[in-house]
Each structure stands twice: as C-alpha cells, then as structure tokens.
Coordinates of C-alpha atoms and ligand atoms in Angstrom, one line a residue:
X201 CA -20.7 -10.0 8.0
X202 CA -18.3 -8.2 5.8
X203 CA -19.7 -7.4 1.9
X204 CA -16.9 -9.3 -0.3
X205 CA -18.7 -9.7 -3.4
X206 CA -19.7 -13.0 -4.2
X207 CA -17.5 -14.3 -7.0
X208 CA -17.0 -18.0 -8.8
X209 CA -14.9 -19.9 -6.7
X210 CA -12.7 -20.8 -10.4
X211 CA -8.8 -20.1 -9.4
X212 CA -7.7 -17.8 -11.6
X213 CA -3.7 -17.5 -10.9
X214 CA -2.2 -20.1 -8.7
X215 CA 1.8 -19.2 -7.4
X216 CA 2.9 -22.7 -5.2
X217 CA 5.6 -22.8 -3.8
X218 CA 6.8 -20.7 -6.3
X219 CA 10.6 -19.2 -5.6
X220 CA 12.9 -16.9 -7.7
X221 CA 16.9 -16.9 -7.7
X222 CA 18.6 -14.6 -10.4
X223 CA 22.1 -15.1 -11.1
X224 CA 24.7 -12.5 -10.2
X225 CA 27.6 -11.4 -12.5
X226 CA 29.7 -12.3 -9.8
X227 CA 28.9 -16.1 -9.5
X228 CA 26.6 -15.4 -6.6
X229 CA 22.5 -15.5 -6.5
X230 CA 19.7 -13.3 -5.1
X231 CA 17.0 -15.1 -3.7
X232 CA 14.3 -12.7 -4.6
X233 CA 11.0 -14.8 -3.8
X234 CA 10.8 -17.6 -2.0
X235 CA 7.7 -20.4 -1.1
X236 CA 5.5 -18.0 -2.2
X237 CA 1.8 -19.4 -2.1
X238 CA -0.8 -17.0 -3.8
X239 CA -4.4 -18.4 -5.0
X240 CA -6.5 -15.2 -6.4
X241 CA -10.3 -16.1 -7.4
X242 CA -11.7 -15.5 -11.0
X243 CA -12.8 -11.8 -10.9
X244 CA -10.6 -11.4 -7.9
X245 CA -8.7 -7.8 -7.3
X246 CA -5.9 -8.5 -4.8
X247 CA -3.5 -5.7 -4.2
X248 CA 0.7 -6.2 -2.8
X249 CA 2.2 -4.4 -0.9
X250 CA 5.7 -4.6 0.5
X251 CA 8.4 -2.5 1.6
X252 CA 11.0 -1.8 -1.7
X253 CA 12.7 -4.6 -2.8
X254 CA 10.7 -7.4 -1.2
X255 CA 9.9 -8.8 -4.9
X256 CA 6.9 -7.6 -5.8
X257 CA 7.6 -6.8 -9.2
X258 CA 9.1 -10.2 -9.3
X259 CA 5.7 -12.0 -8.3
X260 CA 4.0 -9.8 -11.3
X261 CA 6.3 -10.2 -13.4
X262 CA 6.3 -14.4 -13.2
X263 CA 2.2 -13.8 -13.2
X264 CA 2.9 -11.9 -16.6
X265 CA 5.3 -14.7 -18.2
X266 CA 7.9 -12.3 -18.1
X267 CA 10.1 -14.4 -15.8
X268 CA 10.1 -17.6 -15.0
X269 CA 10.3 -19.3 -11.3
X270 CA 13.3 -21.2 -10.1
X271 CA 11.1 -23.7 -7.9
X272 CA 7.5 -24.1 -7.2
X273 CA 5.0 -23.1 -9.8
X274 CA 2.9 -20.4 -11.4
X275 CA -0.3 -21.1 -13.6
X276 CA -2.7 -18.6 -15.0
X277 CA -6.2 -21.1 -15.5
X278 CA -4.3 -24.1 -15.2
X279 CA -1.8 -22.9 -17.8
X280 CA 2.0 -21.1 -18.1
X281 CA 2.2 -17.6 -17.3
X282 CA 3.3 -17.3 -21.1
X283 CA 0.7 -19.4 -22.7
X284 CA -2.0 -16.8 -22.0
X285 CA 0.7 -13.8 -23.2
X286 CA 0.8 -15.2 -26.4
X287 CA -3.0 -15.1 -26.4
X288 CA -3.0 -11.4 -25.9
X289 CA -5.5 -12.7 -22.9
X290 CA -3.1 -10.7 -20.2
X291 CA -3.2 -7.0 -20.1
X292 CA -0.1 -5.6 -18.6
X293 CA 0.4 -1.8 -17.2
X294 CA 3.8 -1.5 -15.3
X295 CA 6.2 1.2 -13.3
X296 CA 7.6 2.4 -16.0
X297 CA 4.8 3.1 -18.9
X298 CA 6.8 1.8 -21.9
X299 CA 5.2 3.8 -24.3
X300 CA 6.2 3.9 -28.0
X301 CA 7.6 7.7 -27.8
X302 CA 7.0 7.8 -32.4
X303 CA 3.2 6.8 -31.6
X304 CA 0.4 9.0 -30.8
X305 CA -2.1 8.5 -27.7
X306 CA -4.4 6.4 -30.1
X307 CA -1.4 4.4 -32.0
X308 CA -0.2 3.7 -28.3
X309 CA -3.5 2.3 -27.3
X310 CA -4.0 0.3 -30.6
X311 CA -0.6 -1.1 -30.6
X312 CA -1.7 -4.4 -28.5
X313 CA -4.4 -4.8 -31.8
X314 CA -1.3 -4.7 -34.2
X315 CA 0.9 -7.4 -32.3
X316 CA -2.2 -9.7 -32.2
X317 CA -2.9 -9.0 -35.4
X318 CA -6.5 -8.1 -34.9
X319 CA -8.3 -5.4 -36.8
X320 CA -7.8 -2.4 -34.9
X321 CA -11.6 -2.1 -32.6
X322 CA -11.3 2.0 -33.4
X323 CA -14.3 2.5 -31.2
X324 CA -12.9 0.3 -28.1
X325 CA -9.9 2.7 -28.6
X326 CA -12.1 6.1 -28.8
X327 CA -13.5 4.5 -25.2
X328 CA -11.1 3.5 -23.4
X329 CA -8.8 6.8 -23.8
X330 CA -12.5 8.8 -22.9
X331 CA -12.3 6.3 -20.3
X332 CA -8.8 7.4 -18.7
X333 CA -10.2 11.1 -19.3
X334 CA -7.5 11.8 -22.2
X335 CA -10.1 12.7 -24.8
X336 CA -8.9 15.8 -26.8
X337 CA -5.2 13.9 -26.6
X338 CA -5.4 11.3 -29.1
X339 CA -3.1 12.6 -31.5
X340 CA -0.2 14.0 -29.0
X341 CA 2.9 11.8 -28.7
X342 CA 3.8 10.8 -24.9
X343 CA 6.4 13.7 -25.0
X344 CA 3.5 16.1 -24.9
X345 CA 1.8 14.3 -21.9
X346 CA 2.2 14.5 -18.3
X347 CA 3.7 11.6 -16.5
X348 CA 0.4 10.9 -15.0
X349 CA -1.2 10.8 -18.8
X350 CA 1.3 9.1 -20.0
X351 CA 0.1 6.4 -17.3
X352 CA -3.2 6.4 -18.1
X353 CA -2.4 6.0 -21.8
X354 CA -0.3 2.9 -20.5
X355 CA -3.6 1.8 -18.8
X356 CA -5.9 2.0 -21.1
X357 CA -3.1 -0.2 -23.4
X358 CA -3.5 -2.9 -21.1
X359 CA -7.3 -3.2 -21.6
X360 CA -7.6 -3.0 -25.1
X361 CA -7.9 -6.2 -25.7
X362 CA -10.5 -6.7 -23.1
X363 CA -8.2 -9.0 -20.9
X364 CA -9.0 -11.9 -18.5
X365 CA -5.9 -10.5 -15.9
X366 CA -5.1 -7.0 -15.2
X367 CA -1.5 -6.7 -14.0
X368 CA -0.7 -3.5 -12.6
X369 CA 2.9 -2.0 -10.7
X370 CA 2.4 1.1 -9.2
X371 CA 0.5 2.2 -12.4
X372 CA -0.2 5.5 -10.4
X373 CA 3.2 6.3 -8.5
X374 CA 3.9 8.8 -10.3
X375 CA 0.5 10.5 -10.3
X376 CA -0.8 13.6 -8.0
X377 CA -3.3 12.9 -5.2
X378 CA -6.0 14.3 -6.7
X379 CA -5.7 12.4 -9.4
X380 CA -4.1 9.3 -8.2
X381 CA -8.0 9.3 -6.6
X382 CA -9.9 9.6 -9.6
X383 CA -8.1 6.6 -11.3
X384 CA -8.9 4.5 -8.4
X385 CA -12.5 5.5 -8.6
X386 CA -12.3 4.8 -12.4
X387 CA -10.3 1.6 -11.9
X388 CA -12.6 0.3 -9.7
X389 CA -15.7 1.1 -12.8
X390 CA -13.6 -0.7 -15.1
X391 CA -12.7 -4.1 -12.8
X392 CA -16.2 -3.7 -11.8
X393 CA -17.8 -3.6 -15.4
X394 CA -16.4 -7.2 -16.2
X395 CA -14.9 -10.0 -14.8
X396 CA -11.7 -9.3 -14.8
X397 CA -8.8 -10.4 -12.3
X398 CA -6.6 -7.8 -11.4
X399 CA -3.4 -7.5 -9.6
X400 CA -1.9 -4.7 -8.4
X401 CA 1.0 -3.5 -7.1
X402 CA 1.2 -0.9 -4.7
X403 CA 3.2 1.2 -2.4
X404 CA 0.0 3.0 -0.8
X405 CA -2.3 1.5 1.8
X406 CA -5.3 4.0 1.0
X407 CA -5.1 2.6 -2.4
X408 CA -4.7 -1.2 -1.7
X409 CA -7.6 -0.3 0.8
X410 CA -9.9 1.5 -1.8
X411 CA -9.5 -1.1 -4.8
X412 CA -9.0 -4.6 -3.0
X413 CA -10.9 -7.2 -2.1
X414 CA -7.2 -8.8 -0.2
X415 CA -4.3 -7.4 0.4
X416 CA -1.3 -9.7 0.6
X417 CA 1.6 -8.3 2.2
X418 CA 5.2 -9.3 1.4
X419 CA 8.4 -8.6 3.3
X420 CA 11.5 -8.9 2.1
X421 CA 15.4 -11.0 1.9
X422 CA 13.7 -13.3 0.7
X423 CA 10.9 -12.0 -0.8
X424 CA 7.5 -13.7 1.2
X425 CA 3.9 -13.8 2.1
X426 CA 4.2 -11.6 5.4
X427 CA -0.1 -11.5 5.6
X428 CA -3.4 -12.1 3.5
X429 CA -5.9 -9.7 4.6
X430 CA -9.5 -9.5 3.5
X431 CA -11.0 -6.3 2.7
X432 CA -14.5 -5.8 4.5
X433 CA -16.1 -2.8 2.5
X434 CA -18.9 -2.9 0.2
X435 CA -18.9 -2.0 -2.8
X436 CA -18.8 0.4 -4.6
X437 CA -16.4 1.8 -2.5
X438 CA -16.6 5.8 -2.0
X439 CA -14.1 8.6 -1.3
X440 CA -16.7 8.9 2.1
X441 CA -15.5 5.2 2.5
X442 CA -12.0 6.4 3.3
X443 CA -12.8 8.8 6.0
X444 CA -14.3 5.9 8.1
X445 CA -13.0 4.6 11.1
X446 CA -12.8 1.1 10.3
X447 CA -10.8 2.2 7.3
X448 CA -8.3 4.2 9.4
X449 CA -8.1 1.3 11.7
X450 CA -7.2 -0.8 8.7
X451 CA -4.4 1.3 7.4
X452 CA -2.9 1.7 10.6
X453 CA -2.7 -1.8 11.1
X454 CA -1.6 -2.5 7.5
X455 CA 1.1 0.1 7.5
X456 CA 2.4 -1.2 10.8
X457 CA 2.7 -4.6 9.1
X458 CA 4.6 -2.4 6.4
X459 CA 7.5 -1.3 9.0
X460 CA 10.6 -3.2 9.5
X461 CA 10.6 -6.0 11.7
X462 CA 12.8 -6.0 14.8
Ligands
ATP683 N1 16.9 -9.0 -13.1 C1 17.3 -9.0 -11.8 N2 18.6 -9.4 -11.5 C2 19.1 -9.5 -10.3 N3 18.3 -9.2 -9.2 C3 17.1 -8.8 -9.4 C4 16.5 -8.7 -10.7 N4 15.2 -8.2 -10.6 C5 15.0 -8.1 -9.3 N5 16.1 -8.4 -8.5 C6 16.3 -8.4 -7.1 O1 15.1 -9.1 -6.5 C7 14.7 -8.4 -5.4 C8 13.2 -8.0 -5.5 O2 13.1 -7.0 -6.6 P1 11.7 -6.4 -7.0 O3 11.9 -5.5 -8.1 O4 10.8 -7.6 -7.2 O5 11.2 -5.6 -5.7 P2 10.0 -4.7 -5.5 O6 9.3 -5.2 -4.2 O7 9.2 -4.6 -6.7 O8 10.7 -3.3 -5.1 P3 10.1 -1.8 -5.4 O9 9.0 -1.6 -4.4 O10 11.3 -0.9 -5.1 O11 9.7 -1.7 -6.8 C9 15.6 -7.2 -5.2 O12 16.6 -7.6 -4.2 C10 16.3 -7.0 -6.5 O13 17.6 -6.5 -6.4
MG684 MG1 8.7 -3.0 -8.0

C-alpha cells in the first residue's frame, strides 16, 4: 500500500467547473482555463505542472483571489477566493518575488503584520528568516540579495501570518540546484510542522515528486486537467528517496505526460 499520510477528509479548495476567458485589446478572448475540476484535502500539498502557458498561474492566481473565474467556481473552505485574502488567512509567494526594494529583509517579512494591522510577532519574524537560512541578512535591502534570497525572503513573507493555504509559483526557478534542494527539504519541515494546504506551481518533476502528495498535470489551449497522480512515498521524504527506482520510473512517466501531444 503506498504511505500518503492520513489527512481529514475536510476540502480545503474546491475549483468546478471553473474556466477563465480574458479579454483581448483587440475585441478577441483567450480562453486560458477551461472545466477545470480541482478538490485538494485540508493539509493537502498538491503540486502543477504544465508545459508554459497552459494556465497555471491562472489556476493559482483564482485560488489566491487575485482573479476571478469566467464560469464554474472557486471556493477556499466553502468561501470566495478573496474572502479569506482579506483575512490575511492565505499566504502567497509567486514567480516574481515582489519585494518592497526600500525595506529590509525583516521589514519585508513583517510587512504582511502591517497590512493586517497586527502587532508585528518580532520573534515569528527572527524564525522564519533563520528558517529560510538568511540569518545574518535581516537588515540588507533585496538589492543586496541574491535572486535565490530574495525568494526565500519572499517565502518566509508568505508564512508570517501562519496561513491556512500556501500558494506557491515556481518560488524556486530562479534558484541553483544545490539550493533549489535544500528549500524543498526545508519546505517540506515547514508544510509538515502544521496543517497547512499548499499549492505549488512548478516546472520540475523532481520537485513536484519530492514535495507532493498529487501532482495534477495541466496541458494547454485551453488550459486543463491533463492527469491527477498520487504520490506513493513516505514521508519524510529524503534526497536517498530521489535516487530510487520507483522515483525515476515516476518522472519518466510524468515528464512524458509533460511533452506535446501529437
Ligand atoms: N492578464 C492576461 N491577459 C490576457 N491573457 C492572459 C493573461 N494572463 C494569462 N493570460 C494567458 O493565459 C494563458 C495561461 O497563462 P498562465 O500565465 O496561466 O500560464 P502558465 O502555465 O503559468 O505559464 P508559465 O509556465 O510560462 O508561467 C496564456 O495563454 C496567457 O497568454
Ligand atoms: Mg506561470
């Protein structure tokens, strides 16, 4: 029997039917999604992945509030997308880092405290940026980082306010292999430390592999559900984990799925 971790059964984000059109300058329309169904578990980490352009972004970015669907729906515990991001109960980490460039590491981490208008948790903030392993960095503005710190400052943003979703695109493109595979071991401490639904985004099998408990794969013009794959491996996962045969068997399949049809 494969080792999924036994998690509540509670839905956590629910896409039906759920399609996306955006209007072109030109009068036309892209159909970017379309009948999408996605239901992902409380506690849940389900990584996408999809060739480029296929709308993945545009799923996370209806899951984050950000957009909203042209048919179909999207609910986040039985409520809009938007509800919960005006709860501060989302914790969002994209692409692009978005970073305040005037802020320091530990300004950029507290800013999700100041636009809830919490007290700022000073401690939590001290943790999670020993957590992403920039201790020593919390006064240096993003200019002074590294694209790949400049991610992880991004990251540990996202959980500051100890979110019930994680909603992550390609948080580590940008990031070496070395440590592109620390963060996934650390990523999978954090999701592991808490309930804590994540989705993530991804253009690397390995990584969808290592982190998820499914992968859905998309494919493109329209955007849609290609495959929904459970991922057998116990946790905690290990590098060693990656060198097995099952595992290659896995990505080889998956990144087959991954090439163009026809
Ligand atoms: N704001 C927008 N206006 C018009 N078209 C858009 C917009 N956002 C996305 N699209 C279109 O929707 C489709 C899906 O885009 P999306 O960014 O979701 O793809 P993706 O799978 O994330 O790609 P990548 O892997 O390159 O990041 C593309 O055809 C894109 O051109
Ligand atoms: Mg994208």
């Amino acid at each position: 029997m494969p080792d999924i971790p036994q998690t509540e059964c509670r839905e956590a984000i629910a896409l039906r039917a759920a399609g996306k059109a955006f209007a072109l300058d030109d009068g036309g329309s892209v159909v970017a999604l379309d009948g999408i169904d996605i239901s992902i578990r409380e506690g849940e980490f389900v990584a996408i992945l999809g060739p480029s352009g296929c709308g993945k972004s545009t799923v996370l970015r209806l899951v984050a509030g950000l957009e909203t669907a042209t048919s179909g729906t999207v609910h986040i515990e039985g409520r809009a997308p938007a509800e919960l991001a005006a709860h501060h109960r989302l914790g969002v980490a994209f692409q692009d880092h978005a970073l305040l460039p005037w802020l320091s590491v530990s300004d950029n981490v507290a800013l999700p405290f100041r636009v809830a208008r919490k007290p700022v948790a000073r401690d939590t903030i001290a943790r999670l940026i020993a957590l992403v392993g920039l201790s020593g960095f919390e006064n240096a503005r993003p200019s002074q980082l590294s694209g790949g710190m400049r991610q992880r400052a991004s990251i540990a943003r996202a959980l500051a306010l100890d979110p019930d979703v994680l909603l992550l695109d390609e948080p580590f493109g940008a990031l070496d292999a070395v440590t592109r595979r620390h963060m996934n071991i650390e990523l999978q401490r954090i999701w592991s430390a808490r309930t804590l639904t994540t989705v993530l985004v991804t253009h690397s099998v390995e990584e969808a592999l290592f982190l998820a408990d499914r992968i859905i794969v998309m494919t493109g013009r329209p955007g849609r559900v290609l495959r929904d794959v459970a991922v057998p491996f116990a946790r905690p996962r290990t590098p060693e984990a990656l060198r097995t045969a099952q595992f290659h068997a896995m990505v080889d399949d998956l990144t087959r799925a991954l090439e163009p049809q026809g």
